Amino acid sequence: MERKQRLRIAIQKSGRLTEDSLDLLQRCGLKYSRGKDQLMCYGENMPLDVLFVRDDDIPDLVQEDVCDLGIVGINVIDEKRLAMSARGTEPGFELVQRMDFGRCRLSIAVPDDFAYKGLPSIAGRRIATTYPNTLARFLRENSLEAEIVTLSGAVEIAPRLGRADLICDLVSTGSTLSANHLREVTTVLESEAALIRTPVPLPDEKADWVRRLLLRIDGVQQVRESKYIMLHAPRSALEEIRKLLPGSESPTVIPLEGPGNKVAIHAVCRENVFWETLESLKAAGASAVLVLPVEKMLA
Ligand code: PRT
Ligand code: ZN
């Protein structure tokens, strides 16, 4: 197949999204040659090639039609969009779907000794961030005026260096904030990884592969949390057990051989099954409980 006929997806070369992005593509059935340390991987069993780049470059690569698709954080997408609209231009990429990884939030954090009494406390202050446009929108939406100090990194040390009074940065566990004597006070944006695509119409064959890939991504995301659960229980406990099974629609109920009124219950749970759930199931009369991972699912 000619190169122009092959889909190209940009993913982060080395960072927080790399492993999950590659894992997703592999779960979608992609087999590729070459290691991920190189710039590009070629799909062996699908007309899909993977380009490894810095995450900040992904929206531009899709916009410039170098890549048809990209996986990047909503934080990067939003900042890019807002920066473009501030310049009066329209982004040349579309958000297709949010992913179930790369979760984090863009938050405002203040030094431990900052007397924070709600949002008005940040008015007139200097806020360090690498997301000036997203922060500006937040300030606008909350009718606040503050000085935005745009940095290219190491935002968390800005207050200690006297460059800012507070910060607006990405947070996941919050341990970086506490290590820097900062505390999170409000969320500006909830983020996770997302798939973007070029708005340019693709030739039929490519468009068809995009459609297939999206269906597979859907399937992968659905099974990630899903579990297949099997157990035995007295028929009288059926109702209670059904209520305990997280996110399952209609379980299969199979009568068991032998005396007594026991049944086997099989169900797909679309949420993770925790030990607490198993303990509750047991308390409700379940025995021989098995929880199995689901490998593939096609609705
Ligand atoms: O080199 P390149 O430019 O590609 O990488 P990068 O350094 O810009 O990005 P990277 O790998 O740090 O993050 C890529 C994307 O992962 C981000 O754009 C977010 O969409 C997402 N993400 C998820 C995060 C975090 N979680 C996260 N915790 N990005 C950054 N962080 C930072 C956070 O700001 C803090 O400094 O990680 C540090 C640890 O966070 P805590 O809260 O767990 O301590
Ligand atoms: Zn980056």
Short mmCIF file of C-alpha atoms and ligand atoms in Angstrom, two decimals:
data_model
loop_
_atom_site.label_atom_id
_atom_site.label_comp_id
_atom_site.label_asym_id
_atom_site.label_seq_id
_atom_site.Cartn_x
_atom_site.Cartn_y
_atom_site.Cartn_z
CA MET A 1 0.00 0.00 0.00
CA GLU A 2 1.26 3.46 -0.85
CA ARG A 3 2.33 5.66 2.06
CA LYS A 4 -0.46 8.16 1.56
CA GLN A 5 -2.92 5.29 1.95
CA ARG A 6 -1.61 4.44 5.39
CA LEU A 7 -2.96 6.02 8.53
CA ARG A 8 -0.50 7.78 10.76
CA ILE A 9 -1.04 8.34 14.46
CA ALA A 10 1.12 10.55 16.65
CA ILE A 11 1.71 9.52 20.26
CA GLN A 12 4.00 10.76 23.02
CA LYS A 13 7.56 9.50 22.56
CA SER A 14 8.52 9.23 26.18
CA GLY A 15 6.36 10.35 29.05
CA ARG A 16 3.27 9.70 31.06
CA LEU A 17 1.06 8.82 28.08
CA THR A 18 3.47 6.62 26.15
CA GLU A 19 2.89 3.25 27.74
CA ASP A 20 -0.90 3.51 27.83
CA SER A 21 -1.07 4.82 24.25
CA LEU A 22 1.03 1.94 22.93
CA ASP A 23 -0.86 -0.55 25.05
CA LEU A 24 -4.14 0.74 23.60
CA LEU A 25 -2.91 0.34 20.02
CA GLN A 26 -1.67 -3.16 20.76
CA ARG A 27 -4.97 -4.10 22.33
CA CYS A 28 -6.64 -2.82 19.17
CA GLY A 29 -4.69 -5.53 17.37
CA LEU A 30 -1.74 -3.54 16.04
CA LYS A 31 1.51 -5.41 15.57
CA TYR A 32 4.44 -3.21 14.66
CA SER A 33 8.09 -3.47 13.86
CA ARG A 34 10.99 -1.48 15.40
CA GLY A 35 11.43 -0.41 18.98
CA LYS A 36 9.79 2.62 20.44
CA ASP A 37 13.08 4.48 20.78
CA GLN A 38 12.88 5.27 17.08
CA LEU A 39 10.79 8.04 15.62
CA MET A 40 8.39 5.75 13.80
CA CYS A 41 6.87 2.27 13.99
CA TYR A 42 5.30 0.59 11.03
CA GLY A 43 2.14 -1.45 11.49
CA GLU A 44 2.63 -4.96 10.14
CA ASN A 45 -0.96 -6.16 10.16
CA MET A 46 -2.82 -2.86 9.73
CA PRO A 47 -2.15 0.13 7.47
CA LEU A 48 -1.36 2.21 10.57
CA ASP A 49 2.01 3.73 11.43
CA VAL A 50 2.93 5.31 14.76
CA LEU A 51 4.98 8.49 15.02
CA PHE A 52 6.68 9.19 18.37
CA VAL A 53 6.93 12.87 19.28
CA ARG A 54 6.75 15.32 22.19
CA ASP A 55 3.18 15.60 23.39
CA ASP A 56 3.07 19.37 22.77
CA ASP A 57 3.72 18.78 19.06
CA ILE A 58 0.82 16.36 18.57
CA PRO A 59 -1.98 18.90 17.88
CA ASP A 60 0.23 20.67 15.30
CA LEU A 61 1.17 17.45 13.54
CA VAL A 62 -2.50 16.58 13.15
CA GLN A 63 -3.33 20.13 12.17
CA GLU A 64 -0.61 20.19 9.53
CA ASP A 65 -1.85 16.86 8.19
CA VAL A 66 1.45 15.12 8.89
CA CYS A 67 -0.61 12.72 11.01
CA ASP A 68 -4.26 11.73 10.66
CA LEU A 69 -4.71 10.94 14.34
CA GLY A 70 -3.07 11.71 17.66
CA ILE A 71 -3.35 10.82 21.34
CA VAL A 72 -2.72 13.73 23.69
CA GLY A 73 -3.97 15.19 26.98
CA ILE A 74 -7.12 17.33 27.06
CA ASN A 75 -4.95 19.90 28.89
CA VAL A 76 -2.71 20.25 25.83
CA ILE A 77 -5.68 20.25 23.42
CA ASP A 78 -7.57 22.94 25.32
CA GLU A 79 -4.54 25.17 25.78
CA LYS A 80 -3.76 24.91 22.07
CA ARG A 81 -7.34 25.67 21.07
CA LEU A 82 -7.56 28.67 23.36
CA ALA A 83 -4.18 29.99 22.19
CA MET A 84 -5.39 29.75 18.60
CA SER A 85 -8.69 31.40 19.24
CA ALA A 86 -6.89 34.22 21.05
CA ARG A 87 -5.04 34.76 17.76
CA GLY A 88 -8.29 34.57 15.83
CA THR A 89 -7.60 31.20 14.18
CA GLU A 90 -9.53 27.94 14.20
CA PRO A 91 -7.86 24.70 15.25
CA GLY A 92 -7.33 22.18 12.44
CA PHE A 93 -8.00 19.14 14.60
CA GLU A 94 -11.11 17.57 16.09
CA LEU A 95 -11.58 15.81 19.38
CA VAL A 96 -12.83 12.31 18.65
CA GLN A 97 -12.93 10.57 21.97
CA ARG A 98 -11.70 10.81 25.52
CA MET A 99 -9.59 7.90 26.79
CA ASP A 100 -9.55 6.18 30.14
CA PHE A 101 -5.93 7.02 30.98
CA GLY A 102 -3.69 10.01 31.61
CA ARG A 103 -6.11 11.36 34.19
CA CYS A 104 -5.05 14.49 36.00
CA ARG A 105 -6.34 17.96 36.76
CA LEU A 106 -5.08 21.45 36.21
CA SER A 107 -5.39 23.09 39.59
CA ILE A 108 -4.57 26.23 41.44
CA ALA A 109 -2.31 25.67 44.43
CA VAL A 110 -1.16 28.10 47.07
CA PRO A 111 1.79 28.05 49.49
CA ASP A 112 0.91 26.37 52.80
CA ASP A 113 1.02 29.69 54.64
CA PHE A 114 -1.18 31.53 52.10
CA ALA A 115 -4.39 32.75 53.72
CA TYR A 116 -6.80 31.33 51.17
CA LYS A 117 -10.46 32.22 51.73
CA GLY A 118 -12.05 31.25 48.48
CA LEU A 119 -11.45 32.42 44.93
CA PRO A 120 -11.42 36.19 45.67
CA SER A 121 -8.14 35.57 47.57
CA ILE A 122 -6.32 35.05 44.29
CA ALA A 123 -7.40 38.35 42.76
CA GLY A 124 -4.48 40.63 42.00
CA ARG A 125 -1.92 37.90 42.69
CA ARG A 126 0.81 36.54 40.41
CA ILE A 127 0.03 33.00 39.22
CA ALA A 128 2.77 30.90 37.59
CA THR A 129 1.69 28.39 34.96
CA THR A 130 2.55 26.68 31.70
CA TYR A 131 -1.14 26.93 30.75
CA PRO A 132 -1.66 30.70 30.40
CA ASN A 133 -4.67 30.49 28.07
CA THR A 134 -6.55 27.92 30.12
CA LEU A 135 -5.85 29.90 33.26
CA ALA A 136 -6.95 33.16 31.57
CA ARG A 137 -10.27 31.51 30.64
CA PHE A 138 -10.77 30.36 34.21
CA LEU A 139 -10.07 33.85 35.56
CA ARG A 140 -12.41 35.37 32.98
CA GLU A 141 -15.20 32.92 33.80
CA ASN A 142 -14.86 33.75 37.48
CA SER A 143 -14.59 37.50 36.92
CA LEU A 144 -11.18 37.60 38.53
CA GLU A 145 -8.18 39.65 37.60
CA ALA A 146 -4.73 38.33 38.34
CA GLU A 147 -1.29 38.43 36.76
CA ILE A 148 -0.38 35.33 34.74
CA VAL A 149 3.32 34.48 34.86
CA THR A 150 3.95 32.11 31.94
CA LEU A 151 6.74 29.63 32.56
CA SER A 152 8.00 26.71 30.48
CA GLY A 153 8.44 24.32 33.41
CA ALA A 154 9.28 23.88 37.11
CA VAL A 155 6.17 25.82 38.03
CA GLU A 156 6.04 24.34 41.52
CA ILE A 157 9.17 26.16 42.64
CA ALA A 158 8.05 29.59 41.36
CA PRO A 159 6.56 30.77 44.69
CA ARG A 160 9.73 29.83 46.60
CA LEU A 161 11.82 31.71 44.05
CA GLY A 162 9.61 34.74 44.47
CA ARG A 163 8.52 34.64 40.83
CA ALA A 164 4.84 34.17 41.71
CA ASP A 165 2.46 34.09 44.67
CA LEU A 166 0.70 30.89 43.65
CA ILE A 167 0.64 28.38 40.82
CA CYS A 168 -1.68 26.69 38.35
CA ASP A 169 -0.31 23.27 37.38
CA LEU A 170 -1.17 19.65 36.63
CA VAL A 171 -1.78 17.41 39.62
CA SER A 172 -2.46 13.71 39.90
CA THR A 173 -1.56 12.36 43.35
CA GLY A 174 -0.69 15.77 44.79
CA SER A 175 2.62 14.58 46.21
CA THR A 176 4.64 17.06 44.13
CA LEU A 177 2.56 19.86 45.60
CA SER A 178 3.03 18.77 49.17
CA ALA A 179 6.75 18.20 48.62
CA ASN A 180 6.87 21.84 47.59
CA HIS A 181 4.76 23.08 50.51
CA LEU A 182 1.82 23.91 48.29
CA ARG A 183 -1.84 22.98 48.66
CA GLU A 184 -4.45 22.56 45.99
CA VAL A 185 -7.36 24.96 46.38
CA THR A 186 -9.43 24.68 43.21
CA THR A 187 -9.62 22.77 39.93
CA VAL A 188 -9.37 24.66 36.67
CA LEU A 189 -9.68 21.71 34.27
CA GLU A 190 -10.23 17.96 34.53
CA SER A 191 -8.07 16.15 32.01
CA GLU A 192 -7.32 12.77 30.50
CA ALA A 193 -5.83 11.56 27.26
CA ALA A 194 -7.96 11.93 24.14
CA LEU A 195 -7.90 10.94 20.51
CA ILE A 196 -7.82 13.77 18.00
CA ARG A 197 -8.11 13.61 14.22
CA THR A 198 -7.67 15.79 11.21
CA PRO A 199 -10.92 17.40 10.04
CA VAL A 200 -9.79 16.79 6.44
CA PRO A 201 -11.97 14.06 4.84
CA LEU A 202 -9.93 10.90 4.34
CA PRO A 203 -9.93 8.60 1.33
CA ASP A 204 -12.44 5.74 1.71
CA GLU A 205 -9.99 3.08 2.73
CA LYS A 206 -8.37 5.24 5.39
CA ALA A 207 -11.75 6.45 6.65
CA ASP A 208 -12.81 2.83 6.96
CA TRP A 209 -9.75 2.02 9.07
CA VAL A 210 -10.42 5.01 11.31
CA ARG A 211 -13.95 3.71 11.84
CA ARG A 212 -12.67 0.22 12.65
CA LEU A 213 -10.02 1.59 14.98
CA LEU A 214 -12.62 3.64 16.87
CA LEU A 215 -14.82 0.59 17.35
CA ARG A 216 -11.85 -1.36 18.65
CA ILE A 217 -10.86 1.47 21.00
CA ASP A 218 -14.40 1.43 22.35
CA GLY A 219 -14.18 -2.31 22.89
CA VAL A 220 -10.81 -2.01 24.62
CA GLN A 221 -12.06 0.73 26.94
CA GLN A 222 -15.15 -1.24 27.83
CA VAL A 223 -13.27 -4.38 28.80
CA ARG A 224 -10.53 -2.66 30.78
CA GLU A 225 -12.72 -2.42 33.84
CA SER A 226 -15.01 -5.33 33.00
CA LYS A 227 -14.93 -8.67 34.72
CA TYR A 228 -16.77 -11.92 34.13
CA ILE A 229 -18.10 -13.22 37.40
CA MET A 230 -19.39 -16.72 38.13
CA LEU A 231 -20.85 -17.96 41.41
CA HIS A 232 -23.24 -20.42 43.01
CA ALA A 233 -26.11 -19.29 45.23
CA PRO A 234 -29.49 -20.41 46.56
CA ARG A 235 -32.21 -19.28 44.16
CA SER A 236 -33.76 -17.27 47.03
CA ALA A 237 -30.65 -15.03 47.13
CA LEU A 238 -30.85 -14.18 43.43
CA GLU A 239 -32.39 -10.73 43.80
CA GLU A 240 -29.97 -9.58 46.45
CA ILE A 241 -26.97 -10.90 44.53
CA ARG A 242 -28.13 -9.23 41.34
CA LYS A 243 -28.15 -5.89 43.15
CA LEU A 244 -24.62 -6.45 44.37
CA LEU A 245 -23.09 -7.15 40.95
CA PRO A 246 -21.57 -3.85 39.82
CA GLY A 247 -22.74 -2.58 36.43
CA SER A 248 -24.14 -5.89 35.20
CA GLU A 249 -27.29 -5.92 33.10
CA SER A 250 -28.97 -9.34 32.92
CA PRO A 251 -27.00 -12.18 34.46
CA THR A 252 -27.36 -15.73 33.14
CA VAL A 253 -28.97 -18.01 35.73
CA ILE A 254 -28.39 -21.74 35.36
CA PRO A 255 -30.06 -24.36 37.64
CA LEU A 256 -27.58 -26.73 39.25
CA GLU A 257 -27.93 -30.52 39.38
CA GLY A 258 -28.59 -32.20 42.69
CA PRO A 259 -30.75 -31.58 45.74
CA GLY A 260 -31.50 -28.08 46.96
CA ASN A 261 -32.47 -25.07 44.98
CA LYS A 262 -29.08 -23.79 43.92
CA VAL A 263 -28.26 -21.87 40.77
CA ALA A 264 -25.10 -20.76 39.01
CA ILE A 265 -25.01 -17.06 38.13
CA HIS A 266 -22.79 -15.70 35.36
CA ALA A 267 -22.56 -11.99 34.67
CA VAL A 268 -20.37 -9.42 32.95
CA CYS A 269 -19.67 -6.59 35.36
CA ARG A 270 -18.79 -3.36 33.61
CA GLU A 271 -17.05 -2.00 36.65
CA ASN A 272 -14.18 -3.39 38.61
CA VAL A 273 -15.07 -6.04 41.18
CA PHE A 274 -13.44 -5.31 44.50
CA TRP A 275 -12.85 -7.57 47.50
CA GLU A 276 -15.62 -5.72 49.36
CA THR A 277 -18.10 -6.78 46.68
CA LEU A 278 -16.99 -10.40 46.96
CA GLU A 279 -17.40 -10.27 50.72
CA SER A 280 -20.92 -8.89 50.35
CA LEU A 281 -21.75 -11.58 47.78
CA LYS A 282 -20.57 -14.26 50.19
CA ALA A 283 -22.61 -12.74 52.99
CA ALA A 284 -25.65 -12.87 50.69
CA GLY A 285 -25.18 -16.64 50.25
CA ALA A 286 -22.83 -16.90 47.26
CA SER A 287 -20.19 -19.61 47.10
CA ALA A 288 -17.60 -20.78 44.54
CA VAL A 289 -17.14 -17.21 43.34
CA LEU A 290 -14.82 -16.78 40.34
CA VAL A 291 -13.83 -13.43 38.82
CA LEU A 292 -12.25 -13.56 35.37
CA PRO A 293 -10.78 -10.83 33.19
CA VAL A 294 -12.60 -10.10 29.94
CA GLU A 295 -10.27 -10.05 26.97
CA LYS A 296 -12.40 -8.65 24.17
CA MET A 297 -15.93 -7.31 23.90
CA LEU A 298 -17.91 -6.22 20.85
CA ALA A 299 -21.29 -4.73 21.52
O1 PRT B 1 8.53 15.41 26.66
P1 PRT B 1 7.09 15.75 26.53
O2 PRT B 1 6.82 17.19 26.23
O3 PRT B 1 6.38 14.80 25.60
O4 PRT B 1 6.47 15.41 27.97
P2 PRT B 1 5.91 16.36 29.13
O5 PRT B 1 6.94 16.41 30.18
O6 PRT B 1 5.34 17.62 28.59
O7 PRT B 1 4.65 15.53 29.59
P3 PRT B 1 4.42 14.41 30.72
O8 PRT B 1 4.93 13.09 30.23
O9 PRT B 1 4.85 14.88 32.05
O10 PRT B 1 2.83 14.41 30.72
C1 PRT B 1 2.11 14.09 29.56
C2 PRT B 1 0.64 14.24 29.86
O11 PRT B 1 0.27 13.36 30.92
C3 PRT B 1 0.19 15.60 30.40
O12 PRT B 1 0.02 16.54 29.35
C4 PRT B 1 -1.11 15.25 31.08
O13 PRT B 1 -2.16 15.18 30.11
C5 PRT B 1 -0.88 13.85 31.60
N1 PRT B 1 -0.62 13.77 33.06
C6 PRT B 1 -1.25 12.92 33.90
C7 PRT B 1 0.28 14.46 33.77
C8 PRT B 1 0.17 14.02 35.10
N2 PRT B 1 -0.78 13.06 35.15
C9 PRT B 1 1.05 14.56 36.12
N3 PRT B 1 0.98 14.16 37.29
N4 PRT B 1 1.18 15.40 33.43
C10 PRT B 1 1.99 15.90 34.38
N5 PRT B 1 1.95 15.53 35.69
C11 PRT B 1 2.97 16.13 36.61
C12 PRT B 1 2.46 17.02 37.74
O14 PRT B 1 2.34 18.35 37.29
C13 PRT B 1 3.58 16.88 38.76
O15 PRT B 1 4.62 17.79 38.48
O16 PRT B 1 3.63 15.09 37.26
C14 PRT B 1 4.11 15.49 38.52
C15 PRT B 1 3.67 14.46 39.53
O17 PRT B 1 2.31 14.66 39.89
P4 PRT B 1 1.73 14.29 41.31
O18 PRT B 1 0.51 15.16 41.52
O19 PRT B 1 1.35 12.85 41.24
O20 PRT B 1 2.80 14.53 42.32
ZN ZN B 2 5.24 18.30 26.81
#
